[in-house]
Short mmCIF file of C-alpha atoms and ligand atoms in Angstrom, two decimals:
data_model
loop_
_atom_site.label_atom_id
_atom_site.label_comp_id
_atom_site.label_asym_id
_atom_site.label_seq_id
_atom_site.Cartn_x
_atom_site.Cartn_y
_atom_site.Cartn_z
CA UNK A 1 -30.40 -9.84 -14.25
CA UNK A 2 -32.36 -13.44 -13.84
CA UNK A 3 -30.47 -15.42 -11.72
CA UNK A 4 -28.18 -12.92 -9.71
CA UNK A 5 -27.81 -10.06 -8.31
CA UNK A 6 -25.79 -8.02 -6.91
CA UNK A 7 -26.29 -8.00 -2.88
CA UNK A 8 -24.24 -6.82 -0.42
CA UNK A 9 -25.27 -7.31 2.93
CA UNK A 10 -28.02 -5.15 4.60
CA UNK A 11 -25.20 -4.40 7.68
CA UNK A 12 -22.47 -3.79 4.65
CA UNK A 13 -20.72 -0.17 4.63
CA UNK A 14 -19.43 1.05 1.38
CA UNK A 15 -15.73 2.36 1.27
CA UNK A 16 -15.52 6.41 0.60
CA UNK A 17 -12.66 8.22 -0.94
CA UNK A 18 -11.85 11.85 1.14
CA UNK A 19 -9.32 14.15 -0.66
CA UNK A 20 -8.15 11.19 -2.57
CA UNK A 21 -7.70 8.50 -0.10
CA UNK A 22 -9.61 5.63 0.97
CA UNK A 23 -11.53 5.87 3.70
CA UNK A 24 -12.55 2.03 5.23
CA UNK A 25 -15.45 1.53 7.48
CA UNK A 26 -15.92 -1.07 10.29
CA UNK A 27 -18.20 -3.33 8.30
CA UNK A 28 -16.58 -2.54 4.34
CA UNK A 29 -18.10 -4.02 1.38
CA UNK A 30 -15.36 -5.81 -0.40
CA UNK A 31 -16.58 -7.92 -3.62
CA UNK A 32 -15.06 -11.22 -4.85
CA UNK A 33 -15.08 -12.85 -7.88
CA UNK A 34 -15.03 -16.27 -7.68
CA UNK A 35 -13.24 -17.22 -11.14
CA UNK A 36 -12.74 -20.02 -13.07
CA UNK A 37 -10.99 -23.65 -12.36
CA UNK A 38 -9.93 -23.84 -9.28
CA UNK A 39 -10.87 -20.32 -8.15
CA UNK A 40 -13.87 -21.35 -5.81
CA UNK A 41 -12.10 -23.42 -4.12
CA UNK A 42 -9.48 -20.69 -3.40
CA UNK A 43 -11.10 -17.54 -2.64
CA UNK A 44 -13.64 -19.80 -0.40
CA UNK A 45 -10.46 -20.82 1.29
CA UNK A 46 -9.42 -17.09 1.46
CA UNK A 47 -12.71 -16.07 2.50
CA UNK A 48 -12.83 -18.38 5.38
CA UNK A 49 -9.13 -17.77 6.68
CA UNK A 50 -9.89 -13.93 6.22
CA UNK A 51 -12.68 -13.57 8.10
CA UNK A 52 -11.46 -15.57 10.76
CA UNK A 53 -8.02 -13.11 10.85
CA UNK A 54 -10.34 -10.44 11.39
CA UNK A 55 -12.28 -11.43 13.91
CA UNK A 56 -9.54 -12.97 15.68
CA UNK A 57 -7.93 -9.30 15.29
CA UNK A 58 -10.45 -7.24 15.75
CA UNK A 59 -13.33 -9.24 17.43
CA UNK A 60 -16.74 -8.51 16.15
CA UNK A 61 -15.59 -4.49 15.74
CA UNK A 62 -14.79 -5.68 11.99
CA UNK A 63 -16.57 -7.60 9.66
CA UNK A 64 -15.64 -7.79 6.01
CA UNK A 65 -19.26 -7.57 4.44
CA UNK A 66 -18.51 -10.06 1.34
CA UNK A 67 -20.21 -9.55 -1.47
CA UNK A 68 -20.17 -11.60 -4.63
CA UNK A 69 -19.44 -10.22 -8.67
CA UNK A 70 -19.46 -12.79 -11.43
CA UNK A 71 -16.65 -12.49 -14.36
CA UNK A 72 -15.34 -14.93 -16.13
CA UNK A 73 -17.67 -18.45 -17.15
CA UNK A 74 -20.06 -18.22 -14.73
CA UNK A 75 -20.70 -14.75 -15.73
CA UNK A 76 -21.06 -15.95 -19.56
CA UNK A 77 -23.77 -18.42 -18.29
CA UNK A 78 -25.68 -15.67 -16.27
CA UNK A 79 -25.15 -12.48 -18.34
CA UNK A 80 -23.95 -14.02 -21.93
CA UNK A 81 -20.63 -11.76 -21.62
CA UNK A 82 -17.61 -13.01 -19.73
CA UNK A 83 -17.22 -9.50 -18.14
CA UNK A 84 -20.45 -7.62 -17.90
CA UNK A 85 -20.38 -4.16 -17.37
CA UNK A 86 -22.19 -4.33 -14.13
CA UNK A 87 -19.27 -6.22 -12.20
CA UNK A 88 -16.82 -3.59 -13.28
CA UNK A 89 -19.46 -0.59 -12.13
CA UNK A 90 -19.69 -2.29 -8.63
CA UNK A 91 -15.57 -2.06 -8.62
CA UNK A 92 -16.53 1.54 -9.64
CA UNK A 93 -18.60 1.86 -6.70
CA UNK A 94 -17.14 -0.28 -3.86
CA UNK A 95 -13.42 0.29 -5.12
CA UNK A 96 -12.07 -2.66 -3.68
CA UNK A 97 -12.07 -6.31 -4.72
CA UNK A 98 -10.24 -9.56 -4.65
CA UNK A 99 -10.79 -12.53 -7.43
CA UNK A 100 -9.81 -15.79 -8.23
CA UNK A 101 -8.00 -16.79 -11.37
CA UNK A 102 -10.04 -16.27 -15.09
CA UNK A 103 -9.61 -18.89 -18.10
CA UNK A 104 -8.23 -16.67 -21.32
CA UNK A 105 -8.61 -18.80 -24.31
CA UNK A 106 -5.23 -19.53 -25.83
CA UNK A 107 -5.38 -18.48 -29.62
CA UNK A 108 -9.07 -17.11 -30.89
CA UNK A 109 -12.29 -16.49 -28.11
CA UNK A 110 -11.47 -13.55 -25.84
CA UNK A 111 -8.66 -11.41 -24.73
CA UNK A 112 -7.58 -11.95 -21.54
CA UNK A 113 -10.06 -10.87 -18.79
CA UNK A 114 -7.60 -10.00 -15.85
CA UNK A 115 -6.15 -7.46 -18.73
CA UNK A 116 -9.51 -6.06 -19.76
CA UNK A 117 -10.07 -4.90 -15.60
CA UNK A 118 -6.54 -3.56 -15.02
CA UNK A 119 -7.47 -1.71 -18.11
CA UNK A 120 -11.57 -0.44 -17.56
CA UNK A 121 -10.45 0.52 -13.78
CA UNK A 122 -6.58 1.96 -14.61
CA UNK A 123 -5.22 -0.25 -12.15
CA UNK A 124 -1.33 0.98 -13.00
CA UNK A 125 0.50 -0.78 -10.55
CA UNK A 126 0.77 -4.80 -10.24
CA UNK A 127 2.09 -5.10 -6.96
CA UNK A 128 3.60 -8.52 -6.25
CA UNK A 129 5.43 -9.19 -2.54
CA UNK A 130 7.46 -12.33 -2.49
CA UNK A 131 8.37 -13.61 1.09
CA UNK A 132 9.95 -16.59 3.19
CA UNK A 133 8.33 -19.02 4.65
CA UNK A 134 10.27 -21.60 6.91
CA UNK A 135 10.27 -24.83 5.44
CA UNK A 136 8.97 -23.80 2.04
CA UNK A 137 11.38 -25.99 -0.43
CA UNK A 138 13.50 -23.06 -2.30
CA UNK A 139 16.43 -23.63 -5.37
CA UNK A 140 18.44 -21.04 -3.05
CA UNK A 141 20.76 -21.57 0.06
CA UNK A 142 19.31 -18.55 1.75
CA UNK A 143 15.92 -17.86 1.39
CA UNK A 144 15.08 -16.22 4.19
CA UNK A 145 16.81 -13.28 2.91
CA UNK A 146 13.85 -12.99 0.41
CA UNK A 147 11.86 -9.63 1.39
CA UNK A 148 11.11 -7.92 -1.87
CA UNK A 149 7.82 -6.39 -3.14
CA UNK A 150 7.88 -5.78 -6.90
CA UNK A 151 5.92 -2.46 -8.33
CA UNK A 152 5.38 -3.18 -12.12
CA UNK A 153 3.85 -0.68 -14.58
CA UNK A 154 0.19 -1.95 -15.38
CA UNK A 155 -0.70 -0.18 -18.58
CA UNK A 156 2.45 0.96 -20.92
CA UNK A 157 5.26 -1.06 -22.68
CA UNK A 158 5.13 -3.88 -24.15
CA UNK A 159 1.33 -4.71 -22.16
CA UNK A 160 -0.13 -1.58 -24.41
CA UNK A 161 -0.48 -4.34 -26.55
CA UNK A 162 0.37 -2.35 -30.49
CA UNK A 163 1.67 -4.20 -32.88
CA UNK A 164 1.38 -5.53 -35.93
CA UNK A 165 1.87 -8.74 -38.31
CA UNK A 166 5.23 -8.43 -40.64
CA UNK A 167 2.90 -9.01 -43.82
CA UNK A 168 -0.24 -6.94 -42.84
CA UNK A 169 -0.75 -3.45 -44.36
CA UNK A 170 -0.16 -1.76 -41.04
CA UNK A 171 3.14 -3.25 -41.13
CA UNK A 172 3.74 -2.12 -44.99
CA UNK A 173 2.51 1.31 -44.28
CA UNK A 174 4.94 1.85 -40.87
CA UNK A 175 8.17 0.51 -42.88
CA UNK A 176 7.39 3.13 -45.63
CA UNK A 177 7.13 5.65 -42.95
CA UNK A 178 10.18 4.96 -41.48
CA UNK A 179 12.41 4.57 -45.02
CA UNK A 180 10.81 8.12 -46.36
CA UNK A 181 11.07 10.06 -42.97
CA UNK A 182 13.76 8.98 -41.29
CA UNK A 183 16.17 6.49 -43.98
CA UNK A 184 15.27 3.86 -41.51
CA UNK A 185 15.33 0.20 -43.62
CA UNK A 186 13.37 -2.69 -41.92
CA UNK A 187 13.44 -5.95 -43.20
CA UNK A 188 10.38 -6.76 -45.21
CA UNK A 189 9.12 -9.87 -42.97
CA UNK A 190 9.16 -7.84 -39.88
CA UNK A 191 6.63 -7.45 -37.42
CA UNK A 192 6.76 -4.42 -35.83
CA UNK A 193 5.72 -3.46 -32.37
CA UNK A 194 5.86 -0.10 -30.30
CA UNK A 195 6.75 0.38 -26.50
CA UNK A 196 5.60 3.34 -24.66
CA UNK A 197 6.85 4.42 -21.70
CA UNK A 198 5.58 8.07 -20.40
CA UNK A 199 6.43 10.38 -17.96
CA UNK A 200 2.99 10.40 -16.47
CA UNK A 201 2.81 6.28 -16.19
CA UNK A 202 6.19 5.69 -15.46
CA UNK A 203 5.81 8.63 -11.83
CA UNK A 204 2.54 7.75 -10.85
CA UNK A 205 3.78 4.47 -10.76
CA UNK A 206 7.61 5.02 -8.91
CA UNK A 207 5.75 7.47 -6.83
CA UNK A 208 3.10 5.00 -5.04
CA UNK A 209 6.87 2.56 -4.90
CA UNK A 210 8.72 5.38 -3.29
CA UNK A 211 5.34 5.91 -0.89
CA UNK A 212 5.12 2.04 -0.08
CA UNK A 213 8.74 2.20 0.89
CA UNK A 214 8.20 5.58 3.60
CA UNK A 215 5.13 4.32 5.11
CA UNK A 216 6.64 0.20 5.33
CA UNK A 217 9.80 1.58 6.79
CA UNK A 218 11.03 -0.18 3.89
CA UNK A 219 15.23 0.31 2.85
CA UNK A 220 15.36 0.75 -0.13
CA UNK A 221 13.64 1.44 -3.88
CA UNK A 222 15.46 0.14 -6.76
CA UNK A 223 14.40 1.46 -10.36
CA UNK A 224 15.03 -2.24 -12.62
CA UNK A 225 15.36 -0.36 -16.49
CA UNK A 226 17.46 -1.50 -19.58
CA UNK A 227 18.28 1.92 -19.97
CA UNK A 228 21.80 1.65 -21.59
CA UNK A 229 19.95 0.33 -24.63
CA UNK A 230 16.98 2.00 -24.35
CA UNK A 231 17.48 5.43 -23.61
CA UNK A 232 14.57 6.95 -24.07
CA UNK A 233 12.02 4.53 -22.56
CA UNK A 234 14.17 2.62 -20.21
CA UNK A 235 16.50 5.33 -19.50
CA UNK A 236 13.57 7.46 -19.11
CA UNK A 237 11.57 5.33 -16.56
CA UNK A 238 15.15 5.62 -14.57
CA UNK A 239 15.40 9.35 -15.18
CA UNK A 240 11.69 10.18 -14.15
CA UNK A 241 12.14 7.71 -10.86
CA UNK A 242 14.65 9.72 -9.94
CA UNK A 243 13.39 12.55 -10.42
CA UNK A 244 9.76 12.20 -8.48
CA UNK A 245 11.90 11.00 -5.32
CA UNK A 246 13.95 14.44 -5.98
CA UNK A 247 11.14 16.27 -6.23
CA UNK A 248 8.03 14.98 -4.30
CA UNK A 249 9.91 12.92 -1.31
CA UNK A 250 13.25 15.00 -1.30
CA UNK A 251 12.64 14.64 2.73
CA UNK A 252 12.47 10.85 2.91
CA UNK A 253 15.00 9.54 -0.03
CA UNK A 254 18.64 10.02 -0.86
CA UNK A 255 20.16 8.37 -3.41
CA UNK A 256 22.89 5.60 -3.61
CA UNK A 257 25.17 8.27 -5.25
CA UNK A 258 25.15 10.37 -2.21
CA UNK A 259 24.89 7.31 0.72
CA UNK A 260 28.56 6.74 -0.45
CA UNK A 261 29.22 10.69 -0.77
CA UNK A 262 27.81 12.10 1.51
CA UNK A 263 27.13 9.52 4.21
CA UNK A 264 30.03 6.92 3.98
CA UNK A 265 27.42 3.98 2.68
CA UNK A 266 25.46 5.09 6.47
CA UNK A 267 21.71 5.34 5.66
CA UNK A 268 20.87 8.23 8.15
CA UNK A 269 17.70 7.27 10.24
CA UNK A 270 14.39 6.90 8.39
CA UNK A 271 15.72 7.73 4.91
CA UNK A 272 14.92 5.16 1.87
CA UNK A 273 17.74 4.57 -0.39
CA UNK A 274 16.60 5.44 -4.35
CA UNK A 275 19.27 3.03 -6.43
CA UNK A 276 19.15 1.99 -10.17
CA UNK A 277 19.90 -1.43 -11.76
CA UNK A 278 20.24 -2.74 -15.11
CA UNK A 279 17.59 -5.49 -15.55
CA UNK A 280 19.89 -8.14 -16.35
CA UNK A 281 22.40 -7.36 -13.86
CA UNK A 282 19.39 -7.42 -11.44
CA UNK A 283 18.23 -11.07 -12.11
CA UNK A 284 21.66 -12.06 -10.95
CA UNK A 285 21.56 -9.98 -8.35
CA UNK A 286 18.44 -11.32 -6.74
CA UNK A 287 20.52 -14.55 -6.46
CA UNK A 288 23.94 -13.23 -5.64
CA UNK A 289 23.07 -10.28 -3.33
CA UNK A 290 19.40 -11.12 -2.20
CA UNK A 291 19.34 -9.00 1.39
CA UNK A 292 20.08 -5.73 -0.40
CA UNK A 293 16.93 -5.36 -2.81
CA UNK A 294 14.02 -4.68 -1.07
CA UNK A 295 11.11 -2.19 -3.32
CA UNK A 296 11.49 -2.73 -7.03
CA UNK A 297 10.06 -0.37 -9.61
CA UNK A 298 10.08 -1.87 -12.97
CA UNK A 299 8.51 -0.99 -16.60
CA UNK A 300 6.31 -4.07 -17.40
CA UNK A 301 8.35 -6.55 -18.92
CA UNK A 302 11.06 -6.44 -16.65
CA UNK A 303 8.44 -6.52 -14.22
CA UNK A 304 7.08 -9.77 -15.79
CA UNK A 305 10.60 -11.52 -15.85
CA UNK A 306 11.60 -10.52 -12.42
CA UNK A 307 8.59 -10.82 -10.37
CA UNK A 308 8.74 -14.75 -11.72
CA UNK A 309 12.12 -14.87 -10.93
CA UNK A 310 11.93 -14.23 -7.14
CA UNK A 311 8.94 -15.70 -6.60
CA UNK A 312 10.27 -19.04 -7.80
CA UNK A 313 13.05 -18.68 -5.03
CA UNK A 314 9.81 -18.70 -2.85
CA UNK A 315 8.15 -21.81 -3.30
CA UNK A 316 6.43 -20.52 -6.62
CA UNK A 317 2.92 -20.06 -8.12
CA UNK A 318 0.99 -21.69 -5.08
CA UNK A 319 2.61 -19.10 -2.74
CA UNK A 320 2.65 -16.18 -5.14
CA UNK A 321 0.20 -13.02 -4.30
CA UNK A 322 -0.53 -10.13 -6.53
CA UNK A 323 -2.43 -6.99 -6.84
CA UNK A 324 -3.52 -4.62 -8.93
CA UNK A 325 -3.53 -0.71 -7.33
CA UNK A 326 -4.86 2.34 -9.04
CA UNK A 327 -5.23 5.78 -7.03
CA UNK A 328 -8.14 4.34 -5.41
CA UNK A 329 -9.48 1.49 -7.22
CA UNK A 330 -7.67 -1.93 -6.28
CA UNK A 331 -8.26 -5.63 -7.34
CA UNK A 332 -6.15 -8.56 -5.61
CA UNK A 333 -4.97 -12.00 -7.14
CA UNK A 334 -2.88 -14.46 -7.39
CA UNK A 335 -0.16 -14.71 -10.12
CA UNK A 336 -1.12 -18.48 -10.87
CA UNK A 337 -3.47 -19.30 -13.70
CA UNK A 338 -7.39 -21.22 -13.25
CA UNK A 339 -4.81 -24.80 -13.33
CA UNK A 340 -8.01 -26.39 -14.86
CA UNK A 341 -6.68 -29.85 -14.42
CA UNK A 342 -7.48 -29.81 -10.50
CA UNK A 343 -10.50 -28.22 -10.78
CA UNK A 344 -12.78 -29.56 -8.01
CA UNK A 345 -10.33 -32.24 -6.69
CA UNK A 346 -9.94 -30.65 -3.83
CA UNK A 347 -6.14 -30.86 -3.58
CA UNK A 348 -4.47 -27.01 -4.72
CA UNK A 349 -2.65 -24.96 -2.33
CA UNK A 350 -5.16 -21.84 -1.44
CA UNK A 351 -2.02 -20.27 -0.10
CA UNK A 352 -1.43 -17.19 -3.21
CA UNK A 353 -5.02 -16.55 -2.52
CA UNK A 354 -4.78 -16.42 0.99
CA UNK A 355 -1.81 -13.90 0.64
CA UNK A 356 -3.68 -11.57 -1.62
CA UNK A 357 -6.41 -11.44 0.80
CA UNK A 358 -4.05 -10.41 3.35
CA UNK A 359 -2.15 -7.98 0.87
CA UNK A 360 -5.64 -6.40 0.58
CA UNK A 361 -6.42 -6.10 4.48
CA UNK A 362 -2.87 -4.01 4.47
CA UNK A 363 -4.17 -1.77 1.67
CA UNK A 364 -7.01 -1.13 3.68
CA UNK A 365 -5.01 -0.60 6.72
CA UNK A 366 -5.78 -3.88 9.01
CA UNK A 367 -2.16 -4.37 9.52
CA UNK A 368 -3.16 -6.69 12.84
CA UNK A 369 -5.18 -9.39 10.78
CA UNK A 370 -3.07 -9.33 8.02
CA UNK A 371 0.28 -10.29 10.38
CA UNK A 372 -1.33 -13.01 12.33
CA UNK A 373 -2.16 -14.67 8.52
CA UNK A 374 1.49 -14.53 7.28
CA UNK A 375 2.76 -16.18 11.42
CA UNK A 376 -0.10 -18.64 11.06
CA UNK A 377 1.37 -19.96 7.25
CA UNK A 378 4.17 -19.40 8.82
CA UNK A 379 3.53 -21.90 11.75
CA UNK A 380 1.57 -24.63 9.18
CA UNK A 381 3.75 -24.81 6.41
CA UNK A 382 7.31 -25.10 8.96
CA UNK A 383 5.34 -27.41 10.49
CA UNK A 384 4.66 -29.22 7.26
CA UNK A 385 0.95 -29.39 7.00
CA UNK A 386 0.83 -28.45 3.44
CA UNK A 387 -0.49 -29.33 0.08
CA UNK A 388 0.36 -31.37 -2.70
CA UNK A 389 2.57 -28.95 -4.96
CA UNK A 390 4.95 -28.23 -1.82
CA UNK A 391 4.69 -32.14 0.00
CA UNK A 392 6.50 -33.20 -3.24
CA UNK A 393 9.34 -31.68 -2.90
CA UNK A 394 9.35 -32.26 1.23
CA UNK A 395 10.72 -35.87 2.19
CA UNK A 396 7.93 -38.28 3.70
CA UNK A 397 5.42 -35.49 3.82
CA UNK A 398 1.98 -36.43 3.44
CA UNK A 399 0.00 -33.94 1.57
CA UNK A 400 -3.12 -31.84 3.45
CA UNK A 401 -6.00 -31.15 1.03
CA UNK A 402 -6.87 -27.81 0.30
CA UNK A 403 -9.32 -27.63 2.86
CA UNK A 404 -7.56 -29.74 5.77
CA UNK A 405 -4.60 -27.17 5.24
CA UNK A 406 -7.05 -24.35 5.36
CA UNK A 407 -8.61 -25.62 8.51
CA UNK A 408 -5.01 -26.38 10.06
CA UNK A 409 -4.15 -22.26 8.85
CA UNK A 410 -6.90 -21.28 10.80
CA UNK A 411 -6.31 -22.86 13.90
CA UNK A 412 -2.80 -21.73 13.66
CA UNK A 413 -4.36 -18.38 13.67
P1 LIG B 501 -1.75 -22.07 -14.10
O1 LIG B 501 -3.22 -22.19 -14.08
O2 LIG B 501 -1.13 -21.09 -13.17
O3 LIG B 501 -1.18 -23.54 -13.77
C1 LIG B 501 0.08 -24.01 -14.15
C2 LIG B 501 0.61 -24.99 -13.13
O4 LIG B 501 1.04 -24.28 -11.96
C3 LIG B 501 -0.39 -26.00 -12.59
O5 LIG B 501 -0.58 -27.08 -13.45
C4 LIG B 501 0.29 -26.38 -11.29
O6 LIG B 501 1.51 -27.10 -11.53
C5 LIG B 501 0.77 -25.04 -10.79
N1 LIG B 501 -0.22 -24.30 -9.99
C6 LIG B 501 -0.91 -23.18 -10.33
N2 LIG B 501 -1.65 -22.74 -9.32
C7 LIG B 501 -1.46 -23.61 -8.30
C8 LIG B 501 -1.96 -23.68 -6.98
N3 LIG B 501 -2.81 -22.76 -6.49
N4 LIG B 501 -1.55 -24.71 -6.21
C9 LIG B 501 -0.70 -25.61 -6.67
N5 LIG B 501 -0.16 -25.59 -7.90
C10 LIG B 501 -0.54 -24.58 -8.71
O7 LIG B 501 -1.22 -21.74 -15.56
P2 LIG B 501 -1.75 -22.20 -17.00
O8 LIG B 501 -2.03 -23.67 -16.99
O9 LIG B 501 -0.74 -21.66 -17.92
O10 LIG B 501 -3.09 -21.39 -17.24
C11 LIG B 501 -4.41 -21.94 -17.11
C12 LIG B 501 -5.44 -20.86 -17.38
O11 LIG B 501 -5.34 -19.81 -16.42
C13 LIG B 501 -5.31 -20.19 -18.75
O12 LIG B 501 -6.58 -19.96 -19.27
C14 LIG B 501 -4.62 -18.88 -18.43
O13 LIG B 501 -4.90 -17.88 -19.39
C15 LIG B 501 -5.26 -18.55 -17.11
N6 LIG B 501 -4.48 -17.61 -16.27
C16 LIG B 501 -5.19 -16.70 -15.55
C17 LIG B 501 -4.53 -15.83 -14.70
C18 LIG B 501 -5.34 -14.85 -13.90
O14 LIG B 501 -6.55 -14.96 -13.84
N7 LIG B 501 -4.71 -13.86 -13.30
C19 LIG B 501 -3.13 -15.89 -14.58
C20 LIG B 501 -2.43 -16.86 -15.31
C21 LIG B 501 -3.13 -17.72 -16.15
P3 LIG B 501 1.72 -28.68 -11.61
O15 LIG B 501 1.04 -29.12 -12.86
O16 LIG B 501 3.20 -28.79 -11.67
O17 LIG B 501 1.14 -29.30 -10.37
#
């Protein structure tokens, strides 16, 4: 393609997958997609801090061999499509990537881009942790007793995206389906939507939760569902959850039921509590009983709603990290958007970036470089060398820009 290519460095090992699992070199290939707005200056910011976690780790044993995909507008200018297919072959290929955020026209152009990879690569589960910092201004007396990781269903729900306009002749066609088959009367100037939720997505999701929770030494899993309304999605997704940690991690779980039957309310050594929630119920419980929730496995809207919800108590979208997890295929983000109105200026908080990348170098396993990122934001923002969107809200604090705070994270490294 004139004008780019796709290069990885000559020294640059790919990743493998053996019997289904990942297998990471010393030197992995890991692509990045710069993005739109203020994405450069992010994942350069993320790119900088990362590399110097690893080698700080790891001295020159690891090297992350960068290597750069276009989606997005840049990719419009060089291929003429947003999201060529060659970007999501290298993800294909290389199976692991990290990018910044992607402009999706509001109303007309094209769908959303982030949407169109979850969907080409199956990436099922949005994983989103939400953490603590000290000093990070939060709505809540008790932050610190933020831990949570949310696992929300990728690819069923309300994101499969069917439905149709009240006066279109999908609509017509469903409501005379429904009145002739089953006496069911909608009102004409419905629109009409469906919401899947299958045994296959809703385990392969709870299952790689449940997993998480074993191999993080994590409490607890908590299945979020509106199941006493729904009973055959929601209640399902519950139903299903508990049945996978029945039947596939018998060994490791036990459920709340029996921790007060069986146990007293004791968790016996290295078990993981399996408990239920209704999703209302569980936004007030994020506020009201914060230290007990710790895994959350969610369908995809309650996903959406709760994974806001806690991050806010967090410091919000500058400090929010996400990614997106198939069986092997992975991309990492941030939650925040391309916030087009500091593009360039120099002044956004790389921080959700930052996070991903280090949410990435745990799904690959570099546990080391990954903790000495989350002390050193740790040690800068408590110290209060920080941006712009967290200054305000800190008394007398003089804002860093984005790359005087990413210098002062690095030396805090
Ligand atoms: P946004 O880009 O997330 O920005 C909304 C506001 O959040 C900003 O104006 C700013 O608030 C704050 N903010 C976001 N990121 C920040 C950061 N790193 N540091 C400091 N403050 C930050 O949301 P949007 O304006 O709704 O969306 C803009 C575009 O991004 C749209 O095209 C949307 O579709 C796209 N988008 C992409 C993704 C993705 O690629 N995954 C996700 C969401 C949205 P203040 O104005 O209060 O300073």
């Amino acid at each position: 393609m004139a004008g780019f290519q796709i290069q990885p460095p000559s020294w640059g090992e790919p990743i493998t997958v053996e019997n289904g699992r990942l297998v990471i070199p010393d030197k992995p290939i890991i692509l990045y997609i710069e993005g739109d707005g203020i994405g450069p200056e992010v994942v350069t910011s993320m790119r900088r801090v990362l590399d110097a976690a690893v080698a700080k780790a790891y001295g020159g044993r690891r090297k992350i061999a960068w290597t750069e995909v276009l989606a997005g507008e840049r990719a419009g200018e060089v291929y003429g499509k947003v999201l060529p297919e060659e970007t999501l072959d290298a993800i294909r290929q290389y199976y692991i990537g990290i990018k910044g955020p992607l402009t999706t026209p509001v109303g007309g152009g094209y769908r959303s881009l982030n949407v169109a990879i979850r969907k080409a690569l199956d990436l099922y589960a949005n994983v989103r942790p939400s953490r603590y910092f000290t000093g990070v201004p939060s709505p809540i007396k008790h932050p610190e007793r933020v831990n949570m990781v949310v696992f929300r269903e990728n690819t069923e729900d309300v994101y499969a995206g069917i439905e149709w306009p009240y006066n279109s002749p999908e609509a017509d066609k469903i409501r005379a389906f429904l009145k002739q088959e089953f006496g069911i009367q909608l009102r004409e100037d419905a629109g009409i939507g469906l919401k899947p939720i299958s045994e296959f997505g809703t385990k392969r999701l709870v299952r790689k939760a449940i997993r998480y929770a074993i191999e993080r030494k994590r409490p607890s899993v908590t299945l979020v569902h509106k199941g006493n309304i729904m009973k055959y999605t929601e209640g399902a997704f519950r139903d299903w959850g508990y049945e996978v940690a029945r039947e596939e991690f018998g060994e490791y779980t036990i459920t709340e039921q029996e921790l007060w039957e069986k146990y007293n309310g004791q968790v016996p050594e290295g078990k993981v509590v399996i408990k239920d929630r209704i999703a209302d119920n569980m936004l007030q419980q994020i506020l009201t009983r914060t230290a007990e929730y710790s895994v959350l496995a969610t369908p995809n809207l309650n996903g959406d709603y709760i994974s806001d919800a806690i991050s806010g108590l967090v410091g919000g979208l500058g400090l929010a990290p996400g990614g997106n997890i198939g069986d092997v295929h992975a991309v990492f983000e941030p939650v925040h958007g391309t916030a087009p109105k500091y593009a360039g200026k120099n002044v956004i908080n790389p921080t959700a970036e930052i996070l991903s990348g280090a949410l990435m170098l745990e799904h690959m396993g570099w546990f080391e470089a990954a903790d000495l990122i989350y002390q050193a934001v740790e040690k800068t923002i408590s110290a209060k060398q920080v941006t712009q969107d967290l200054a305000r809200h800190m008394e007398g604090v003089k804002p860093l820009s984005t790359t005087e705070y990413t210098d002062a994270l690095i030396a805090n490294l």
